[in-house]
Each structure stands twice: as structure tokens, then as C-alpha cells.
Amino acid sequence: MEKIIYLDNNATTKVDEKVVEKMLPYFCKEYGNPSSTYTFGGNVQYKIIEARETLRDFIGASRVNEIIFTSCGTESANTAIKGVLTANKTKKHIITTKVEHACVLTLYKNLETQFGYKVDYLDVNSDGSLDLTPLENMVNDQTALVSCMAANNETGVIFPYEKLAEIVKTKNPNTKVFVDAVQAAGKIKLDVKNTQVDLMGISGHKIHAPKGIGALYIKSGTLLSPLLIGGHQEAGKRAGTENVPYIIGLAEACKLASDNLGDEATRVKQLRDTLEAGILKNVYNARLNTNVSNRVPNTTNIGFEYVEGELILLHLSDLGICASSGSACTSGSLDASHVLKAMGVPFTCLHGSIRFSLSRFTTNEEIDYTLKMLPQVINKLNNISPFQKELNDLKKLKA
Ligand code: PLP
């Protein structure tokens, strides 16, 4: 296979070989069912307890029994949201943000249209930061749940979820707060115990564990009806025989991610900043969709005015460079990204915005190569753009 320059780590990540190594014994050697009474199964149960301890520390929970394993970030969010609402059927008001991931927004749409919930949506500012101003007035005694992401998947902007939880709890201590930390995990430190957050979800495949594993933090005392009903696994909060190798893999990925939060995150941020600055310098119709410093270190989102994002991606793909546009990947359609729309990104680059997301495996050479090839791709597309006059005006303006 040709060399791949993988700059789409917010979509998914390469599984770290060290993670695979830790998982392998649990397929063909230590394959016992952790619920079995004999030692062959009991040993595996012990390994799951260790993995849960690792997750407790990674999320910054107080207790090991506050962590359950799920199959992905989507399941964590669905378990949290439906679980809390089902356990408290009388309250029908929810608050969230306009820029949540589809796994949350689509569920809320469903709750609105099928089950009579009223959902209020917080706005973001033009730099993608969350506007908490109206929150206090939105929360009332009918508010069952407030949810927000810890970092946005398209822009990387970090949201003040600790502050959000504080405002919510001051107004109504019975309202539950769920945080989708799928894009923050492994990129910034999580420390849920020092917040008033009740539930927090993460996903393995965004942090170099395999697809098919996630986790959910449920603060002790939080009433939650399980999504999957059956056996007594995960303290009755998620039935089904535990996915042992993947649980072990997730724990190892969390350890590695924690080890890499310091110097390695700084290196990734420097690479991201180099990529960003290089594109802005060498492509006259490039526009940074957000420059807030409070972003996860690996993400940038850049608009290319008067050019079609999907075309950029196809040309980059021919060169082995993988990135994504905020549009098609999430919705399966060519609609403009709901996140960029909420930020008020001008229509001139709404459809030409590309997210580049790096990882600890991204190298200097890969960024250099991207910086060499991308201006050529954009130039080629500029030449066939129907907006020649606008592009010329822009070129003169930037000259
Ligand atoms: N939440 C956010 C912010 C995400 O970016 C994603 C995936 O892209 C998810 C949730 C869903 O996670 P999963 O793919 O593990 O279901």
C-alpha cells in the first residue's frame, strides 16, 4: 500500500501495537468468562477490575464502581441520556448545545419528536466557544438533563463543562449533567471528581484502542435505567458478557494516553501550529475557522474559500493524505457542517472547510509533505472554481 499520511485522528485512530500486545492473550489463552466461579474465569475478572481502576484514574473518578464499559462513545451517550431520563420520567426538559455530535443530537431530536421532550440548545460564538450566558435562565425545575461535549470534534474547541455543571447545579441540584468527553479524552486531562458532572462518556477508537469499546462514568448515587437489560454485568447497568480483550486494550490505551499528555501533546500542538501557519501563509484563500487557544492540541479546521471541500479531500486522498470535511462524514450527505453553521462561518468557505487532526504518530515529515502538496491542490482547484472574480479579489486583498 502507498504511504498514508493520516491526518484524520478525530475520526478514528490507529490501534497502538502495545495495545494489541496486551489484548492478545485474552483471545485464545485467557478466554474464560469473567462471571464464572472457577479460577480460569476469576483471573479474567481480576484483570477487568484492574482495567476499571485504570479507567477510574484516567477519567479522574473517585471510585472504581463509577466506571462501566460500553461498546463505543455512542453507546455511552445513549446509556447516559436514556438511562437518566427513563429513571426520572416526570421531567421532560433537556438542555444541550447546537454543536454536539450526531450521537447526541439525533437522540435529542428523537426524544423531541417521539417522546414529547422539550430541548433547548445553547449557541456557540463565532470562534466556536460555548456561550453559557443564557444557561442559568434556561434551567428550571423540569430540567431533567443538561449535556455538553468536553471538546468539539470538528474544531477541537474545549468547552467549559465544569462551569456549565456548576451553573446547572446551583439552579437545580436534581438536574443531571452528562459530558461527552470522546474528543477530549487522551488530549487533555480529565478530572471528573472535582466537577459536578454526573456522567461522562469516552470511546476507545479515538485514543488508539480498537473500535468497539467505550466507557461511561456514572457518579455514585446517580439513578440510571440500563439500556441493555439481562445479566448482572457492570453492576446491573449494562448487561452482556464483558468484551474482555477490548476492555484490557482500552485500559492500556488510557495508560499510554496519560503518559503522552505532557511533552508529546506539546509536540503534537507544535506540529498542528506549523501546519496551520504554513497553510495560512501559502494559500491565499485559506481562512482559519477558529484560532482560540483553548483547543485540543491535535485539531485545526481551515476553510478554503470558493472551493468544494469534498474535491479537496479527493485530491488529497490521491496523494495519500487523509483529512475530513465537517460535512459528509457525519451526516452521509453533502450538507454543510452544523458546527460551522452554528459558528456563522461565511458561506464562501462553509463547504470548503477541512479538519486536520493529528496524533502522537504524526511526524514532521508528514506535515512537511502536506504543506508542500496542499497549496498545489488548492491552486489546481482555484483554477477550475466558477468564482474566478472573487478569488482574484481575494488574492489582491491578501497580496
Ligand atoms: N462524541 C464525539 C464528540 C465524537 O466525535 C464521536 C465520534 O466521532 C462520538 C461521540 C461517537 O463515538 P463512537 O464512534 O465511539 O460511537
Coordinates of C-alpha atoms and ligand atoms in Angstrom, one line a residue:
M1 CA 0.0 0.0 0.0
E2 CA 1.2 3.5 -0.8
K3 CA 2.3 5.7 2.2
I4 CA -0.7 7.1 4.1
I5 CA -0.4 10.5 5.8
Y6 CA -3.2 10.1 8.3
L7 CA -4.5 13.4 9.5
D8 CA -8.0 12.3 10.5
N9 CA -7.4 11.2 14.0
N10 CA -10.7 12.7 15.3
A11 CA -12.5 10.2 13.0
T12 CA -10.6 7.3 14.4
T13 CA -7.0 6.4 15.3
K14 CA -4.5 3.7 14.6
V15 CA -4.5 1.0 17.3
D16 CA -1.2 1.2 19.2
E17 CA 0.7 -2.0 18.8
K18 CA 1.3 -2.0 22.5
V19 CA -2.4 -2.1 23.0
V20 CA -2.8 -5.1 20.7
E21 CA 0.0 -6.9 22.5
K22 CA -1.9 -6.5 25.8
M23 CA -5.1 -7.7 24.2
L24 CA -3.8 -10.9 22.5
P25 CA -3.7 -13.3 25.5
Y26 CA -7.4 -12.7 26.1
F27 CA -8.5 -14.2 22.8
C28 CA -7.0 -17.8 22.8
K29 CA -5.4 -18.3 26.2
E30 CA -7.2 -16.4 28.9
Y31 CA -10.7 -16.7 27.3
G32 CA -12.7 -17.6 30.4
N33 CA -16.0 -15.9 31.1
P34 CA -15.3 -13.4 33.9
S35 CA -18.6 -14.3 35.6
S36 CA -17.5 -18.0 36.1
T37 CA -16.8 -19.4 39.5
Y38 CA -13.6 -21.3 38.6
T39 CA -10.2 -19.6 38.7
F40 CA -9.8 -19.6 34.9
G41 CA -12.7 -17.1 34.7
G42 CA -12.0 -15.4 38.1
N43 CA -8.5 -14.4 36.9
V44 CA -10.0 -12.6 34.0
Q45 CA -12.5 -10.9 36.4
Y46 CA -9.5 -9.7 38.3
K47 CA -8.0 -8.2 35.1
I48 CA -11.3 -6.4 34.4
I49 CA -11.1 -4.9 37.9
E50 CA -7.6 -3.6 37.2
A51 CA -8.8 -2.1 33.9
R52 CA -11.7 -0.4 35.7
E53 CA -9.1 1.1 38.1
T54 CA -7.1 2.4 35.2
L55 CA -10.3 4.0 33.7
R56 CA -11.2 5.5 37.1
D57 CA -7.8 7.2 37.2
F58 CA -8.0 8.2 33.6
I59 CA -11.3 9.9 34.0
G60 CA -10.4 11.2 37.4
A61 CA -13.4 9.4 39.1
S62 CA -13.4 8.7 42.9
R63 CA -14.5 5.1 42.8
V64 CA -13.9 2.1 40.7
N65 CA -17.6 1.2 40.6
E66 CA -18.3 4.5 38.9
I67 CA -17.0 3.2 35.6
I68 CA -18.9 0.9 33.3
F69 CA -17.6 -0.5 30.0
T70 CA -19.7 0.0 26.8
S71 CA -19.2 -0.7 23.1
C72 CA -18.5 2.9 21.9
G73 CA -19.0 6.6 22.6
T74 CA -22.4 6.4 21.0
E75 CA -23.5 3.7 23.5
S76 CA -22.0 5.7 26.4
A77 CA -24.1 8.8 25.4
N78 CA -27.3 6.8 24.8
T79 CA -26.9 4.9 28.1
A80 CA -26.3 8.2 30.0
I81 CA -29.1 10.2 28.3
K82 CA -31.8 7.5 28.0
G83 CA -30.8 6.0 31.4
V84 CA -31.2 9.2 33.3
L85 CA -34.5 10.2 31.5
T86 CA -36.0 6.8 32.0
A87 CA -35.2 6.8 35.6
N88 CA -36.9 10.2 36.0
K89 CA -39.9 10.0 33.6
T90 CA -41.8 13.0 35.0
K91 CA -39.2 15.7 34.0
K92 CA -39.3 16.5 30.2
H93 CA -36.9 19.3 29.7
I94 CA -33.3 18.9 28.4
I95 CA -30.6 21.5 27.5
T96 CA -27.7 20.8 25.2
T97 CA -25.6 22.7 22.6
K98 CA -26.1 23.2 18.9
V99 CA -22.8 21.6 18.1
E100 CA -22.9 18.2 19.8
H101 CA -22.0 15.0 17.9
A102 CA -24.7 13.3 15.9
C103 CA -24.9 10.5 18.6
V104 CA -26.3 13.1 21.0
L105 CA -28.2 15.5 18.7
T106 CA -30.0 12.8 16.8
L107 CA -31.1 11.2 20.0
Y108 CA -32.5 14.5 21.3
K109 CA -34.3 15.0 18.0
N110 CA -35.9 11.6 18.5
L111 CA -36.8 12.4 22.1
E112 CA -38.4 15.7 21.0
T113 CA -40.4 14.2 18.1
Q114 CA -41.3 10.8 19.5
F115 CA -41.5 11.3 23.3
G116 CA -42.6 14.9 23.9
Y117 CA -39.4 16.2 25.4
K118 CA -38.6 19.9 25.1
V119 CA -34.9 20.5 24.2
D120 CA -33.2 23.9 24.4
Y121 CA -30.0 24.5 22.6
L122 CA -27.1 26.7 23.7
D123 CA -25.3 28.7 20.9
V124 CA -21.6 28.9 20.2
N125 CA -19.7 32.1 19.4
S126 CA -18.1 32.8 16.0
D127 CA -14.8 31.3 17.3
G128 CA -16.6 28.1 18.3
S129 CA -16.5 28.7 22.0
L130 CA -19.6 27.9 24.0
D131 CA -21.9 30.7 25.1
L132 CA -23.0 29.9 28.7
T133 CA -24.8 33.3 29.2
P134 CA -28.4 32.0 28.7
L135 CA -27.9 28.8 30.6
E136 CA -28.9 30.0 34.1
N137 CA -32.3 31.2 32.8
M138 CA -32.8 28.0 30.8
V139 CA -32.6 25.6 33.7
N140 CA -35.9 25.2 35.6
D141 CA -37.5 22.7 37.9
Q142 CA -38.5 20.5 35.0
T143 CA -34.9 20.2 33.6
A144 CA -34.0 16.5 33.8
L145 CA -30.7 16.7 32.0
V146 CA -28.1 19.1 30.6
S147 CA -25.4 17.8 28.3
C148 CA -22.4 19.2 26.5
M149 CA -19.2 17.9 25.0
A150 CA -15.8 18.5 26.6
A151 CA -14.2 19.2 23.2
N152 CA -15.8 19.7 19.8
N153 CA -14.9 17.0 17.2
E154 CA -14.8 19.4 14.3
T155 CA -13.0 22.5 15.7
G156 CA -11.2 21.0 18.7
V157 CA -12.5 23.9 20.9
I158 CA -12.7 22.9 24.6
F159 CA -16.0 23.6 26.3
P160 CA -16.2 24.8 30.0
Y161 CA -18.2 21.8 31.1
E162 CA -17.1 22.2 34.7
K163 CA -18.6 25.8 34.8
L164 CA -21.7 24.5 33.0
A165 CA -22.2 21.8 35.6
E166 CA -21.7 24.4 38.4
I167 CA -24.4 26.8 36.9
V168 CA -26.8 23.9 36.4
K169 CA -26.5 22.5 39.9
T170 CA -26.8 25.9 41.6
K171 CA -30.1 26.4 39.8
N172 CA -31.4 22.9 40.2
P173 CA -29.3 20.3 42.1
N174 CA -31.6 17.5 40.8
T175 CA -30.7 18.1 37.2
K176 CA -28.2 15.6 35.9
V177 CA -25.2 16.7 33.8
F178 CA -23.7 14.5 31.0
V179 CA -20.4 15.3 29.3
D180 CA -19.4 13.7 26.0
A181 CA -15.7 13.6 26.5
V182 CA -15.0 11.4 23.4
Q183 CA -12.8 14.1 21.8
A184 CA -11.2 15.4 24.9
A185 CA -10.0 12.1 26.3
G186 CA -6.4 11.5 25.7
K187 CA -5.9 15.1 24.5
I188 CA -6.5 17.0 27.8
K189 CA -6.5 15.7 31.4
L190 CA -9.9 14.7 32.7
D191 CA -10.7 15.0 36.4
V192 CA -14.4 14.5 36.8
K193 CA -14.3 14.2 40.7
N194 CA -13.5 17.8 41.0
T195 CA -16.6 18.8 39.0
Q196 CA -20.3 18.5 39.5
V197 CA -20.7 16.3 36.4
D198 CA -22.8 13.2 36.9
L199 CA -22.0 11.2 33.7
M200 CA -19.1 11.3 31.3
G201 CA -18.5 9.1 28.2
I202 CA -15.4 8.2 26.3
S203 CA -14.6 6.0 23.3
G204 CA -11.6 3.7 22.7
H205 CA -11.0 4.1 19.0
K206 CA -10.3 7.8 19.4
I207 CA -7.3 7.1 21.7
H208 CA -5.5 4.2 19.9
A209 CA -7.6 1.4 21.2
P210 CA -9.8 -0.6 18.8
K211 CA -13.3 0.3 17.6
G212 CA -16.0 -1.4 19.7
I213 CA -15.1 -0.3 23.2
G214 CA -16.0 2.7 25.3
A215 CA -16.6 3.6 28.9
L216 CA -19.1 5.6 30.9
Y217 CA -18.5 7.3 34.2
I218 CA -21.7 7.3 36.4
K219 CA -21.3 9.2 39.6
S220 CA -22.3 7.2 42.7
G221 CA -25.9 7.7 43.6
T222 CA -27.0 8.6 40.0
L223 CA -30.2 6.8 39.2
L224 CA -29.9 5.2 35.8
S225 CA -32.1 2.7 33.9
P226 CA -29.9 0.4 31.9
L227 CA -30.1 0.4 28.1
L228 CA -29.2 -3.3 27.9
I229 CA -31.2 -5.5 30.2
G230 CA -30.2 -9.0 31.0
G231 CA -27.4 -10.4 33.3
H232 CA -25.9 -8.7 36.2
Q233 CA -22.7 -7.5 34.5
E234 CA -21.4 -4.0 35.0
A235 CA -23.2 -3.8 38.3
G236 CA -26.6 -4.2 36.5
K237 CA -26.0 -1.1 34.5
R238 CA -25.0 -2.8 31.2
A239 CA -25.9 -6.4 30.7
G240 CA -23.9 -8.7 28.4
T241 CA -20.7 -10.7 28.8
E242 CA -17.8 -8.4 29.1
N243 CA -15.7 -7.8 26.0
V244 CA -12.5 -8.8 27.8
P245 CA -9.8 -8.2 25.2
Y246 CA -11.1 -4.8 24.3
I247 CA -11.5 -3.8 27.9
I248 CA -7.9 -4.7 28.5
G249 CA -7.0 -2.8 25.3
L250 CA -8.9 0.3 26.4
A251 CA -7.1 0.3 29.8
E252 CA -3.7 0.1 28.1
A253 CA -4.7 2.8 25.6
C254 CA -5.7 5.1 28.6
K255 CA -2.3 4.4 30.3
L256 CA -0.4 5.3 27.1
A257 CA -2.6 8.4 26.5
S258 CA -1.9 9.6 30.1
D259 CA 1.9 9.0 29.6
N260 CA 1.7 11.1 26.4
L261 CA -0.2 14.1 27.8
G262 CA 2.8 16.2 28.6
D263 CA 5.8 16.6 26.2
E264 CA 4.1 14.5 23.5
A265 CA 1.0 16.7 23.5
T266 CA 3.3 19.8 23.2
R267 CA 5.0 18.2 20.2
V268 CA 1.6 17.4 18.5
K269 CA 0.5 21.0 19.2
Q270 CA 3.7 22.4 17.6
L271 CA 3.1 20.2 14.5
R272 CA -0.5 21.4 14.4
D273 CA 0.5 25.0 14.7
T274 CA 3.2 24.5 12.0
L275 CA 0.6 23.0 9.7
E276 CA -1.9 25.8 10.4
A277 CA 0.6 28.6 10.0
G278 CA 2.0 27.1 6.8
I279 CA -1.4 26.7 5.1
L280 CA -2.4 30.3 6.1
K281 CA 0.8 31.6 4.7
N282 CA 0.9 29.7 1.5
V283 CA -2.7 29.5 0.5
Y284 CA -4.3 33.0 -0.1
N285 CA -7.9 31.7 0.1
A286 CA -7.3 29.8 3.4
R287 CA -9.2 31.0 6.5
L288 CA -8.8 29.6 10.0
N289 CA -12.3 28.7 11.3
T290 CA -11.2 29.2 14.9
N291 CA -8.0 30.4 16.4
V292 CA -9.0 30.1 20.1
S293 CA -6.0 28.9 22.2
N294 CA -8.4 26.7 24.2
R295 CA -8.4 23.9 21.7
V296 CA -7.3 20.3 22.0
P297 CA -3.7 20.2 20.7
N298 CA -4.2 18.0 17.7
T299 CA -7.0 19.7 15.7
T300 CA -7.3 22.5 13.2
N301 CA -10.2 23.5 11.0
I302 CA -9.4 25.5 7.9
G303 CA -11.8 26.9 5.3
F304 CA -10.7 27.3 1.7
E305 CA -12.9 30.0 0.1
Y306 CA -14.7 29.3 -3.1
V307 CA -13.5 25.6 -3.3
E308 CA -15.5 22.5 -2.6
G309 CA -14.3 20.5 0.4
E310 CA -15.1 17.1 -1.0
L311 CA -12.9 17.9 -4.0
I312 CA -10.0 18.9 -1.8
L313 CA -10.4 15.6 0.1
L314 CA -10.4 13.6 -3.1
H315 CA -7.3 15.3 -4.4
L316 CA -5.5 14.9 -1.1
S317 CA -6.6 11.2 -1.0
D318 CA -4.9 10.7 -4.4
L319 CA -1.7 11.9 -2.6
G320 CA -2.2 9.5 0.3
I321 CA -3.3 12.4 2.6
C322 CA -6.4 11.6 4.8
A323 CA -8.4 14.5 6.3
S324 CA -12.0 15.2 6.6
S325 CA -14.6 17.9 5.9
G326 CA -17.1 18.7 8.6
S327 CA -19.9 17.8 6.3
A328 CA -20.3 14.5 4.6
C329 CA -18.6 12.2 7.2
T330 CA -21.1 12.9 9.9
S331 CA -24.4 13.0 8.0
G332 CA -23.7 10.9 5.0
S333 CA -24.9 13.9 2.9
L334 CA -23.2 17.0 1.4
D335 CA -25.0 19.3 3.9
A336 CA -22.7 21.9 5.4
S337 CA -21.4 21.2 8.9
H338 CA -23.9 22.0 11.6
V339 CA -20.9 23.1 13.8
L340 CA -19.6 25.6 11.2
K341 CA -23.1 26.8 10.5
A342 CA -23.7 27.5 14.2
M343 CA -20.4 29.5 14.3
G344 CA -21.6 31.6 11.4
V345 CA -18.7 30.6 9.1
P346 CA -19.3 32.5 5.9
F347 CA -20.9 30.6 3.1
T348 CA -17.8 31.2 0.9
C349 CA -15.9 28.6 2.9
L350 CA -18.7 26.7 4.6
H351 CA -18.5 23.9 2.0
G352 CA -14.7 24.2 1.7
S353 CA -13.7 23.6 5.2
I354 CA -11.3 20.8 6.1
R355 CA -10.4 19.4 9.5
F356 CA -6.9 18.1 10.0
S357 CA -6.4 16.1 13.2
L358 CA -3.0 14.8 14.2
S359 CA -1.9 12.1 16.7
R360 CA 1.2 11.0 18.5
F361 CA 2.1 9.0 15.4
T362 CA 2.2 12.1 13.2
T363 CA 5.7 13.0 12.1
N364 CA 7.4 16.2 11.0
E365 CA 7.9 14.7 7.5
E366 CA 4.2 14.1 7.1
I367 CA 3.4 17.7 8.0
D368 CA 6.2 18.9 5.6
Y369 CA 4.7 16.8 2.8
T370 CA 1.2 18.1 3.4
L371 CA 2.4 21.6 3.5
K372 CA 4.2 21.0 0.1
M373 CA 1.2 19.3 -1.6
L374 CA -1.8 21.1 -0.2
P375 CA -1.1 24.5 -1.8
Q376 CA -0.7 22.7 -5.2
V377 CA -4.1 21.0 -4.7
I378 CA -5.8 24.2 -3.8
N379 CA -4.2 26.1 -6.7
K380 CA -5.5 23.5 -9.1
L381 CA -9.0 23.7 -7.7
N382 CA -8.9 27.5 -7.6
N383 CA -8.2 27.4 -11.4
I384 CA -11.4 25.5 -12.0
S385 CA -13.5 27.3 -9.5
P386 CA -16.5 29.2 -11.0
F387 CA -15.7 32.1 -8.7
Q388 CA -12.7 33.5 -10.5
K389 CA -13.5 37.1 -9.9
E390 CA -14.0 36.6 -6.2
L391 CA -10.8 34.6 -6.0
N392 CA -8.8 37.3 -7.8
D393 CA -10.2 40.0 -5.5
L394 CA -9.2 37.8 -2.5
K395 CA -5.7 37.3 -4.0
K396 CA -5.2 41.1 -4.4
L397 CA -6.5 41.7 -0.9
K398 CA -4.0 39.2 0.6
A399 CA -1.1 40.3 -1.6
Ligands
PLP1 N1 -18.9 12.1 20.5 C1 -18.0 12.7 19.8 C2 -17.6 14.1 20.2 C3 -17.4 12.1 18.7 O1 -16.5 12.8 18.0 C4 -17.8 10.8 18.4 C5 -17.2 10.1 17.2 O2 -16.8 10.7 16.3 C6 -18.7 10.1 19.2 C7 -19.3 10.8 20.2 C8 -19.2 8.7 18.9 O3 -18.2 7.8 19.3 P1 -18.2 6.3 18.7 O4 -17.7 6.4 17.3 O5 -17.3 5.6 19.6 O6 -19.6 5.8 18.8

